[in-house]
Short mmCIF file of N, CA, C and O and ligand atoms in Angstrom, two decimals:
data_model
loop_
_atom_site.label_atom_id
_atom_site.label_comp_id
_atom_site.label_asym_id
_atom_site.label_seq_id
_atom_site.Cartn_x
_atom_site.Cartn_y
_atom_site.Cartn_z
N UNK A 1 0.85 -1.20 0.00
CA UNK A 1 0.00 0.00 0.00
C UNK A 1 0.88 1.25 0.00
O UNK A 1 1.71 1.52 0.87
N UNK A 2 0.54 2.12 -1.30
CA UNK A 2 1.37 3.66 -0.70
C UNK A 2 0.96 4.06 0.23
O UNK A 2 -0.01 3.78 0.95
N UNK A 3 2.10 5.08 0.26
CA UNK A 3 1.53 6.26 1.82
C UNK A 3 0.82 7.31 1.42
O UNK A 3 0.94 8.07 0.46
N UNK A 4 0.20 7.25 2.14
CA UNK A 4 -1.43 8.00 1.75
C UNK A 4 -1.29 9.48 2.92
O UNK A 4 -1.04 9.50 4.13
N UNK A 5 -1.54 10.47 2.07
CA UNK A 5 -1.35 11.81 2.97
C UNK A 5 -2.51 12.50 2.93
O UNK A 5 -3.28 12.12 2.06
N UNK A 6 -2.91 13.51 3.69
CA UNK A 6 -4.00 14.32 4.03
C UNK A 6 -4.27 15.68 3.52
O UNK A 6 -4.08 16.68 4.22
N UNK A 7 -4.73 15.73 2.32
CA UNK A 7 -4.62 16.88 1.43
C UNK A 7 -6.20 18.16 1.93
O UNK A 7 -7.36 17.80 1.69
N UNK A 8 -5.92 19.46 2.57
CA UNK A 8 -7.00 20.10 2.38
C UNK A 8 -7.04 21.34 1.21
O UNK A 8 -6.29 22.29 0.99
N UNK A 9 -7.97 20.96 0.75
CA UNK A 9 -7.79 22.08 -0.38
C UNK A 9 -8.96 22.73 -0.44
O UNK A 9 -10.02 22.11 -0.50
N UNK A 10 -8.89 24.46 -0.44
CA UNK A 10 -9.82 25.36 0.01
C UNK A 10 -10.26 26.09 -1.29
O UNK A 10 -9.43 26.86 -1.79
N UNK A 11 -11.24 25.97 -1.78
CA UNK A 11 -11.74 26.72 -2.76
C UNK A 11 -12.34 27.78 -2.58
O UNK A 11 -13.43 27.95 -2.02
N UNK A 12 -11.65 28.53 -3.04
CA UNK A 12 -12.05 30.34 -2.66
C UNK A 12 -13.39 30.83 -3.97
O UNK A 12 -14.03 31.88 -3.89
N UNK A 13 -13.49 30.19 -4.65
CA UNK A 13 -14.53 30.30 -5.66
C UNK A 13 -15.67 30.41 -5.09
O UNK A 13 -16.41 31.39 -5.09
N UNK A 14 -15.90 28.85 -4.31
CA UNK A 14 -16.97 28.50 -3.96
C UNK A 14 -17.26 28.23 -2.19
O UNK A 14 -18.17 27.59 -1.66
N UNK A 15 -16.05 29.00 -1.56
CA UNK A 15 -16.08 28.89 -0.40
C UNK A 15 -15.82 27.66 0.55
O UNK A 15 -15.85 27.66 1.78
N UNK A 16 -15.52 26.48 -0.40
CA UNK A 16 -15.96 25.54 0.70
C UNK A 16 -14.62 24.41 0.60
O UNK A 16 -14.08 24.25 -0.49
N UNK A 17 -14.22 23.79 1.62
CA UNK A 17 -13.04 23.10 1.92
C UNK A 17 -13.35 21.42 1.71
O UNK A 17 -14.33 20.79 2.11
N UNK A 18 -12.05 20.91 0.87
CA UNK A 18 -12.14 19.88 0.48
C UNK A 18 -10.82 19.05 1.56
O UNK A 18 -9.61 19.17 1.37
N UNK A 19 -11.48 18.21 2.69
CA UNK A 19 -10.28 16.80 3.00
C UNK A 19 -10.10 15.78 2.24
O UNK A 19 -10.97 14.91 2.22
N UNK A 20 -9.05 15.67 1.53
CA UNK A 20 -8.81 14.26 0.35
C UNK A 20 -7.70 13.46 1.34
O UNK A 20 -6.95 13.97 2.17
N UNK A 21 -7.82 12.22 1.01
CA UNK A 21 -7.09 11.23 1.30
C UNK A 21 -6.42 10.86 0.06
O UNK A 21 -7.05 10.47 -0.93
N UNK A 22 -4.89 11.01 0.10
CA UNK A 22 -4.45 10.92 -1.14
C UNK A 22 -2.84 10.40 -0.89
O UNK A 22 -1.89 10.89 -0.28
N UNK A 23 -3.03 9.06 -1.74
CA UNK A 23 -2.05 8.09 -2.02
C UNK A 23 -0.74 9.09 -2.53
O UNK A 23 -0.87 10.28 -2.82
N UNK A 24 0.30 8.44 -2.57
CA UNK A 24 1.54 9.15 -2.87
C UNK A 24 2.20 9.15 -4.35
O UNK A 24 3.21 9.73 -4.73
N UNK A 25 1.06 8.09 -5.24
CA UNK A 25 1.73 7.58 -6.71
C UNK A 25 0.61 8.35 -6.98
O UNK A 25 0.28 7.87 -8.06
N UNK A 26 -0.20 9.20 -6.75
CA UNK A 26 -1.89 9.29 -7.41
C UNK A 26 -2.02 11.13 -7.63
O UNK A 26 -1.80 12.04 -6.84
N UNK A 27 -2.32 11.12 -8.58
CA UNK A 27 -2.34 12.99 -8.87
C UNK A 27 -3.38 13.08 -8.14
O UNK A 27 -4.37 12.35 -8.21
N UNK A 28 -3.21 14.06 -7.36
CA UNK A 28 -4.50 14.72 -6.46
C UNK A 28 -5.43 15.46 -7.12
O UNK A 28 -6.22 16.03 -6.38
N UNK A 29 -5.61 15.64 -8.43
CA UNK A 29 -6.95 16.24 -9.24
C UNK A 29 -7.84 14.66 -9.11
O UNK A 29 -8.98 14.56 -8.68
N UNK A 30 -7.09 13.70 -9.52
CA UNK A 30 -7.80 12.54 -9.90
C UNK A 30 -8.07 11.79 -8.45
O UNK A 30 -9.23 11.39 -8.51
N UNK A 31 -7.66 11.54 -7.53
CA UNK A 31 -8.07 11.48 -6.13
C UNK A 31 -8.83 12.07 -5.72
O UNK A 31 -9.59 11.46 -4.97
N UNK A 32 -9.17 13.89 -5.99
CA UNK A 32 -10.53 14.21 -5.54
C UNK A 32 -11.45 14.07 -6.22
O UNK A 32 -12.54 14.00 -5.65
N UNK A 33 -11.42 13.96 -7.77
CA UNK A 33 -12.84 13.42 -8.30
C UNK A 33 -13.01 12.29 -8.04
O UNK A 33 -14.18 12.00 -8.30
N UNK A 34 -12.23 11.11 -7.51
CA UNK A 34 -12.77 9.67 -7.13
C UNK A 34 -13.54 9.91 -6.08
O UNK A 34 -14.62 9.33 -5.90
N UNK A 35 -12.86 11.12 -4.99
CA UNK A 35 -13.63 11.22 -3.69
C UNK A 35 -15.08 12.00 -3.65
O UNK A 35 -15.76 12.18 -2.64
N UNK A 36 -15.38 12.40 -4.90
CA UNK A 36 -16.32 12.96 -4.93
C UNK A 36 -16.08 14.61 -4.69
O UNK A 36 -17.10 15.19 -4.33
N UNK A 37 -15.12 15.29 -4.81
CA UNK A 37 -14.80 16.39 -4.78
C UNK A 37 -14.51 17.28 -6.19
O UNK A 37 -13.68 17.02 -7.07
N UNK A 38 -15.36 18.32 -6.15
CA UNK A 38 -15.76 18.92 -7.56
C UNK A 38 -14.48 20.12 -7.54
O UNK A 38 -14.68 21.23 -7.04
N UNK A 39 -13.27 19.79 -8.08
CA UNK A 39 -12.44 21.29 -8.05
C UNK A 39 -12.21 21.45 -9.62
O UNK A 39 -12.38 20.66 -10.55
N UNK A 40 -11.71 22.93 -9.56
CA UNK A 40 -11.69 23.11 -11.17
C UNK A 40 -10.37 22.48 -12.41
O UNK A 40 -9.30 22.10 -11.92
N UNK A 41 -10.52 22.43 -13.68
CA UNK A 41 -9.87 21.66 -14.07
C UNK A 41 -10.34 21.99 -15.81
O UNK A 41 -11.51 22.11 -16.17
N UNK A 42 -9.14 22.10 -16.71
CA UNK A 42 -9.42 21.44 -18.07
C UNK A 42 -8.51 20.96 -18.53
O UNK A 42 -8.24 19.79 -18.27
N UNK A 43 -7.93 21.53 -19.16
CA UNK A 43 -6.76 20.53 -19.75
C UNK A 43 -6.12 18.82 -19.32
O UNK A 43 -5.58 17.95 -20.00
N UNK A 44 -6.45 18.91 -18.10
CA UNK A 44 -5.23 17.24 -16.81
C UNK A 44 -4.23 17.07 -17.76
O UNK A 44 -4.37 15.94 -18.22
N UNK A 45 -3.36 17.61 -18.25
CA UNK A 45 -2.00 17.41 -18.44
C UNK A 45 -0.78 18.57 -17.98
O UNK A 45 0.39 18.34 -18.29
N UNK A 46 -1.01 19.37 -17.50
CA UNK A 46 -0.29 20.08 -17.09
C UNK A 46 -0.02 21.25 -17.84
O UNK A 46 1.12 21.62 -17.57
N UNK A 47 -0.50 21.90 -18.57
CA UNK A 47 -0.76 22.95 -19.32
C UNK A 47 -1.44 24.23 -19.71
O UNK A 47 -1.08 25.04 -20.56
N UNK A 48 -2.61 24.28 -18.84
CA UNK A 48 -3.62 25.14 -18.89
C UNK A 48 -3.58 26.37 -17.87
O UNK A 48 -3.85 27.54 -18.13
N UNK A 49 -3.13 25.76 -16.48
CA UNK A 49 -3.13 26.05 -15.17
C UNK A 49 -4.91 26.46 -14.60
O UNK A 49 -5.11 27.55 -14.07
N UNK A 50 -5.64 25.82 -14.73
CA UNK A 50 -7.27 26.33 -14.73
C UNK A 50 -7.14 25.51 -13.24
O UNK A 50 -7.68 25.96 -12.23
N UNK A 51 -6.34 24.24 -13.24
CA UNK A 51 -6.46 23.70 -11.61
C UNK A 51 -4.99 24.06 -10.69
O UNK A 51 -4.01 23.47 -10.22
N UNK A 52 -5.42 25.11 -10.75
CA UNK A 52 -3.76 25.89 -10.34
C UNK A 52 -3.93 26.31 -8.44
O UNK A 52 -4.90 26.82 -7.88
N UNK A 53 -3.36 26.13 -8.18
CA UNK A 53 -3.23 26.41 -6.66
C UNK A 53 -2.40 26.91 -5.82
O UNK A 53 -1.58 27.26 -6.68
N UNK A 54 -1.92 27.25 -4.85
CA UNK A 54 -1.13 27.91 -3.95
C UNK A 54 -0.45 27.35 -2.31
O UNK A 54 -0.68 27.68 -1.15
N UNK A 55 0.18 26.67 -2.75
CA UNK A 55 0.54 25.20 -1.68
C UNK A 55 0.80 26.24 0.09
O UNK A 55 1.90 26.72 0.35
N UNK A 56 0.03 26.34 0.71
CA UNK A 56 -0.26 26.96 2.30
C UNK A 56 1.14 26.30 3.18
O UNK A 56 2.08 26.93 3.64
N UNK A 57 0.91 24.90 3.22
CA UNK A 57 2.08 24.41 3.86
C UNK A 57 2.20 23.05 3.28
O UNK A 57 1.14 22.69 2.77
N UNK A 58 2.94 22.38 3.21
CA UNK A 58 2.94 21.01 2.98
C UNK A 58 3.94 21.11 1.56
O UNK A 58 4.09 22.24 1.09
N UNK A 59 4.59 20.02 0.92
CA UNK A 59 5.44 19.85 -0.33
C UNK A 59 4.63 19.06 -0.91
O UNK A 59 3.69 18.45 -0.42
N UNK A 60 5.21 19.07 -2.61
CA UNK A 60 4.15 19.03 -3.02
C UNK A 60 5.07 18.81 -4.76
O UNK A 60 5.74 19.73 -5.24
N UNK A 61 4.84 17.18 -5.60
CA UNK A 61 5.94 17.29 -6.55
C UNK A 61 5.34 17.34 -7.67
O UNK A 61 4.38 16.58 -7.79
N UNK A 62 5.60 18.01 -8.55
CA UNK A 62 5.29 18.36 -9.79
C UNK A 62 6.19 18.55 -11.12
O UNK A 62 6.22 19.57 -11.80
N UNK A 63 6.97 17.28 -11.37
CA UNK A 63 7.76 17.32 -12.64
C UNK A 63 6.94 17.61 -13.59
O UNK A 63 7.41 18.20 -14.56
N UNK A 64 5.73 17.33 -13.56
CA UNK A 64 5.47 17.60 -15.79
C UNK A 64 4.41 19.22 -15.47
O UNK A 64 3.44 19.58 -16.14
N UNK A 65 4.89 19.78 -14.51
CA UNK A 65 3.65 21.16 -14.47
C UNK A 65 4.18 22.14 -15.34
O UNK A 65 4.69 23.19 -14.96
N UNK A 66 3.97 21.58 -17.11
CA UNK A 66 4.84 22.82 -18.05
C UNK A 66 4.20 24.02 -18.14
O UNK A 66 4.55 25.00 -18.79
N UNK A 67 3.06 23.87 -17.33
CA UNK A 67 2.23 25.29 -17.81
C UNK A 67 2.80 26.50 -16.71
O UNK A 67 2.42 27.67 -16.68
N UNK A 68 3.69 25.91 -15.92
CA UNK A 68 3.93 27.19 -14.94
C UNK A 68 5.22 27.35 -14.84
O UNK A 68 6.07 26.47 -14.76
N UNK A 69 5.36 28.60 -14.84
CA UNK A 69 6.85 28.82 -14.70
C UNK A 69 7.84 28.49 -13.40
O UNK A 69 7.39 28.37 -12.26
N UNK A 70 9.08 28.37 -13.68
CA UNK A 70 9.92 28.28 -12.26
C UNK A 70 9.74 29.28 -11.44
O UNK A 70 9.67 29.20 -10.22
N UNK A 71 9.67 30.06 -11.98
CA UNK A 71 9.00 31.77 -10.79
C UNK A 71 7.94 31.35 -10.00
O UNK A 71 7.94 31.20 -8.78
N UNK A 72 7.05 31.17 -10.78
CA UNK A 72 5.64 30.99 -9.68
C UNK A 72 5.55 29.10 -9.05
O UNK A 72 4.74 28.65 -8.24
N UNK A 73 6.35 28.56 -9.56
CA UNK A 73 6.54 27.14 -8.52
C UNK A 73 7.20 27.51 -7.42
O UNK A 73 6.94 27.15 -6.28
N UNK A 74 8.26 28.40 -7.84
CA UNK A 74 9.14 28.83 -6.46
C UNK A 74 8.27 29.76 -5.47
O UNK A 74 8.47 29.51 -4.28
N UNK A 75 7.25 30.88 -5.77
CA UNK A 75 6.23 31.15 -5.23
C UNK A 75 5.15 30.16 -4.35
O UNK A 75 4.44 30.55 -3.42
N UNK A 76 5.22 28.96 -4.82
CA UNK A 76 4.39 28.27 -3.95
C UNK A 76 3.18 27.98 -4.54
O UNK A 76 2.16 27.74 -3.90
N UNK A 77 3.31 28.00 -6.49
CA UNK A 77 1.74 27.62 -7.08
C UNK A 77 2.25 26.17 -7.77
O UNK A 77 3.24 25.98 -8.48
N UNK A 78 1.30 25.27 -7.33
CA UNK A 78 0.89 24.26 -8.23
C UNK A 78 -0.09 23.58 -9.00
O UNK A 78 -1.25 23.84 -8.68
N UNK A 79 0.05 22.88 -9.79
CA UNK A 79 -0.60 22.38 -10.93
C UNK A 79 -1.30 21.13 -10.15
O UNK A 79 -0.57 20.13 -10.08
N UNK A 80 -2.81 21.00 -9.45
CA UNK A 80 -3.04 19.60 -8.87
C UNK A 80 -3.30 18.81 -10.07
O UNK A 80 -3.95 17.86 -9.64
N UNK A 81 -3.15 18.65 -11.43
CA UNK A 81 -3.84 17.52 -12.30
C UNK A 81 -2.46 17.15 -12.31
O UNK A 81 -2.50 15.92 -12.33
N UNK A 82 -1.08 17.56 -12.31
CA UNK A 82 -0.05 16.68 -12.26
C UNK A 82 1.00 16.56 -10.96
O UNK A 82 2.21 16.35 -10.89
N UNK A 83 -0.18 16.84 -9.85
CA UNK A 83 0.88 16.95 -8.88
C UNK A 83 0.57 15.59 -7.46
O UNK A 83 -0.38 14.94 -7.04
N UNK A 84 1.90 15.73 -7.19
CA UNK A 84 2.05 14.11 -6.25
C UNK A 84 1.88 14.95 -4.70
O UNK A 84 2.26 16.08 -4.39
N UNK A 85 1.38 14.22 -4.13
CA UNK A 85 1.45 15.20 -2.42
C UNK A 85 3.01 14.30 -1.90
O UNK A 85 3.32 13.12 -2.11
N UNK A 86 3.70 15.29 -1.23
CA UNK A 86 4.91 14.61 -0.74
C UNK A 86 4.93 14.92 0.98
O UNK A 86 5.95 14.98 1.67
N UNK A 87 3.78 15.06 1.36
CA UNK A 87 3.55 15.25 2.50
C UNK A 87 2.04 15.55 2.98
O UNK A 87 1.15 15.32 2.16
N UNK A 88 1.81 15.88 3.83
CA UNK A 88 0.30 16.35 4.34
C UNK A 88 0.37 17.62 3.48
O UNK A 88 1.48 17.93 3.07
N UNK A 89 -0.63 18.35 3.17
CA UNK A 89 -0.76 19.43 2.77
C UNK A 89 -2.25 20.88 2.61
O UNK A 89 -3.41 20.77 2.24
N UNK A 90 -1.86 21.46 2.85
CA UNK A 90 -2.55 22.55 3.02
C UNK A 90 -2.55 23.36 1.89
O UNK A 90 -1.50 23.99 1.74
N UNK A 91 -3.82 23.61 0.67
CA UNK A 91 -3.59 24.51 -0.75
C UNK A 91 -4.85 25.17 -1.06
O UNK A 91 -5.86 24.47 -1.06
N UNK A 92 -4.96 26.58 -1.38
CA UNK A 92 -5.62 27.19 -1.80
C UNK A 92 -6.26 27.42 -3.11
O UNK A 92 -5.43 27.92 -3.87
N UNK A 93 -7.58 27.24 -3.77
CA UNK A 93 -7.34 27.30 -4.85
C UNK A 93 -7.44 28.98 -6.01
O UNK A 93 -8.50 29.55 -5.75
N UNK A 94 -6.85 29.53 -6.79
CA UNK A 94 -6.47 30.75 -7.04
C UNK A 94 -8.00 31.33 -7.67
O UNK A 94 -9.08 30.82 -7.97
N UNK A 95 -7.41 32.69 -7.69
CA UNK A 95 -8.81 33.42 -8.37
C UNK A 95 -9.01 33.09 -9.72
O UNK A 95 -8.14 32.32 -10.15
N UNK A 96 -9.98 33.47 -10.64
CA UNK A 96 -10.10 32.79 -11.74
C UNK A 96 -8.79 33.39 -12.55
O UNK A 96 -8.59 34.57 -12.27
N UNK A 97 -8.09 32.96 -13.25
CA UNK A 97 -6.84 33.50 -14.14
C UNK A 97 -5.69 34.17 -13.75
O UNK A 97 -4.84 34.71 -14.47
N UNK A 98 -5.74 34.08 -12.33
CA UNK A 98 -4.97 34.42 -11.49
C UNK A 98 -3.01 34.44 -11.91
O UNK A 98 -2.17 35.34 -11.88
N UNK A 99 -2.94 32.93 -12.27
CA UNK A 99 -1.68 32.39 -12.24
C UNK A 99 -1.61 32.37 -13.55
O UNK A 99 -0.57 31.87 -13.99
N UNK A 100 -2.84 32.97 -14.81
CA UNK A 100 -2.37 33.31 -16.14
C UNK A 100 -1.95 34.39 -16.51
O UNK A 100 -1.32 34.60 -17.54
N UNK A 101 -2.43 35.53 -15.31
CA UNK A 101 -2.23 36.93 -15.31
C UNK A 101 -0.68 37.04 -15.17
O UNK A 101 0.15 37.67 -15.83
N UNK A 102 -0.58 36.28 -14.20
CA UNK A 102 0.83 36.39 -13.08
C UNK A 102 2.30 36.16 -14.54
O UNK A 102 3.28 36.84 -14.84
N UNK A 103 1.60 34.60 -15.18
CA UNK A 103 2.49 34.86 -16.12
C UNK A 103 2.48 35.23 -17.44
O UNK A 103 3.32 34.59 -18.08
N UNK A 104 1.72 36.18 -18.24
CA UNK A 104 1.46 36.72 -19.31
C UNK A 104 1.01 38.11 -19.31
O UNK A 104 1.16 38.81 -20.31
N UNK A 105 0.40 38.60 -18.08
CA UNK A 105 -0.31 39.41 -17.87
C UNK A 105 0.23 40.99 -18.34
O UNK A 105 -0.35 42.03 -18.67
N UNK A 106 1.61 40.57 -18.17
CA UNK A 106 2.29 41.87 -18.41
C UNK A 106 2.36 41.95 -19.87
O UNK A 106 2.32 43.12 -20.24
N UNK A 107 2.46 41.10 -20.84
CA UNK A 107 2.40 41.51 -21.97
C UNK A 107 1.43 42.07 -22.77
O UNK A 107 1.61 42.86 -23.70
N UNK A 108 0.19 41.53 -22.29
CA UNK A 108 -1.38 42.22 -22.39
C UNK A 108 -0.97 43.80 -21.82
O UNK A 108 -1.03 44.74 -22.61
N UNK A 109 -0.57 44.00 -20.51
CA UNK A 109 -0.81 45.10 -20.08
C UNK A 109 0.15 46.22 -21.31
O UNK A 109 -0.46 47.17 -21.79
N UNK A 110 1.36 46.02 -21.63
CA UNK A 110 1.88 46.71 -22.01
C UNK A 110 1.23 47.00 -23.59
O UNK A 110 1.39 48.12 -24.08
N UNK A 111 0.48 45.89 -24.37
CA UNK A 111 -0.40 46.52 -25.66
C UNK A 111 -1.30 47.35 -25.28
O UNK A 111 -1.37 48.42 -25.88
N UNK A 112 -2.43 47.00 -23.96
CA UNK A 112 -3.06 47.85 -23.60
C UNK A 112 -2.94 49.59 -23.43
O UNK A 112 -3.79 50.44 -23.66
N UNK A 113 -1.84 49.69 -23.03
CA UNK A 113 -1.40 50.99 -22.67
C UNK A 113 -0.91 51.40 -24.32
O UNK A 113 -1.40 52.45 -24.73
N UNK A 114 -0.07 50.74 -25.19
CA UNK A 114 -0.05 51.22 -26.67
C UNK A 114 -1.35 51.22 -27.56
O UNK A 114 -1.41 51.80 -28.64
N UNK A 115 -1.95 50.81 -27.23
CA UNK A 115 -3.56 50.99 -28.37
C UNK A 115 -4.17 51.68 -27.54
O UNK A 115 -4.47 52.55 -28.35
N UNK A 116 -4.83 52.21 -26.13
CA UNK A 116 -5.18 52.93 -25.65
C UNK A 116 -4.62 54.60 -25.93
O UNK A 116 -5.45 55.51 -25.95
N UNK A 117 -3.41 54.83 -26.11
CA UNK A 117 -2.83 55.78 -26.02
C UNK A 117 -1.70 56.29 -27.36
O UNK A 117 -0.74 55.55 -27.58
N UNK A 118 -1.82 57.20 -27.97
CA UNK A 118 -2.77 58.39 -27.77
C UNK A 118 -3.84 58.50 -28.58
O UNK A 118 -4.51 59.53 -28.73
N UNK A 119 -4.13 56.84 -29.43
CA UNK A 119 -5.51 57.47 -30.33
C UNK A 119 -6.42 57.47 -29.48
O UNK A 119 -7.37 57.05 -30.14
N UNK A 120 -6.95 57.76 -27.96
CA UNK A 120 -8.29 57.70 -27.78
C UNK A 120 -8.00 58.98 -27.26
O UNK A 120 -8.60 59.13 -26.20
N UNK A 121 -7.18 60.15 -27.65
CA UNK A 121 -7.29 61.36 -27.26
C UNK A 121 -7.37 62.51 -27.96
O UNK A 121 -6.37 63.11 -28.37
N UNK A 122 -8.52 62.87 -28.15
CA UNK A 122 -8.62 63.98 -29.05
C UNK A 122 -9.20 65.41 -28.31
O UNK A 122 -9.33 66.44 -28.97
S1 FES B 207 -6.16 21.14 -15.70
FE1 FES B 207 -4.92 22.24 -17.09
S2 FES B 207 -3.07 22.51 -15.98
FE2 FES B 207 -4.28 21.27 -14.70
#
């Protein structure tokens, strides 16, 4: 039998806190939909970041999470459709586009400010 750790994961969407029991070989997206736990999700390969989270306390392993950068893993966000619990853990889940903003966001912002400015000034 793996070792099975104690995952709570808090959804700020919908307010309400998920306890998973979750094996140590087993991605914790797919452990809480066995458990009957509805968290968000599209892509399950590690790419999208739509099931993106914010690890509170606990470690937490994620080799194939290509959708996020080394910046924001080192921040403390992970990918639960490809991630292993390597301990008990405590994770938040992010605002909607949160961790797409974080890494793209600035390039949007900076067209924004060039097409805004100066044709909308007459
Ligand atoms: S569901 Fe797309 S990165 Fe996890």
């Amino acid at each position: 039998m793996p070792l099975t750790h104690t995952i709570t994961v808090r959804d700020r969407a919908t307010g309400t806190t998920h306890i998973l029991e979750v094996p140590e070989n087993r991605y914790i997206l797919h452990s809480a939909e066995h458990q009957g736990s509805e968290l968000p999700f599209s892509c399950r390969n590690g790419a999208c970041t739509t099931c993106a989270v914010r690890v509170i306390s606990g470690e937490i392993h994620q080799p194939e999470a290509i959708g996020l950068s080394p910046e924001l893993r080192k921040q403390g966000y992970a990918l639960l459709c490809v991630s292993y619990a390597r301990s008990d853990l405590e994770v938040e889940t992010q605002d909607e586009d949160e961790v797409y903003e974080l890494q793209f966001g600035r390039f949007f912002a900076k067209g924004r400010v060039r097409a805004g400015f100066p044709l909308d000034e007459d």
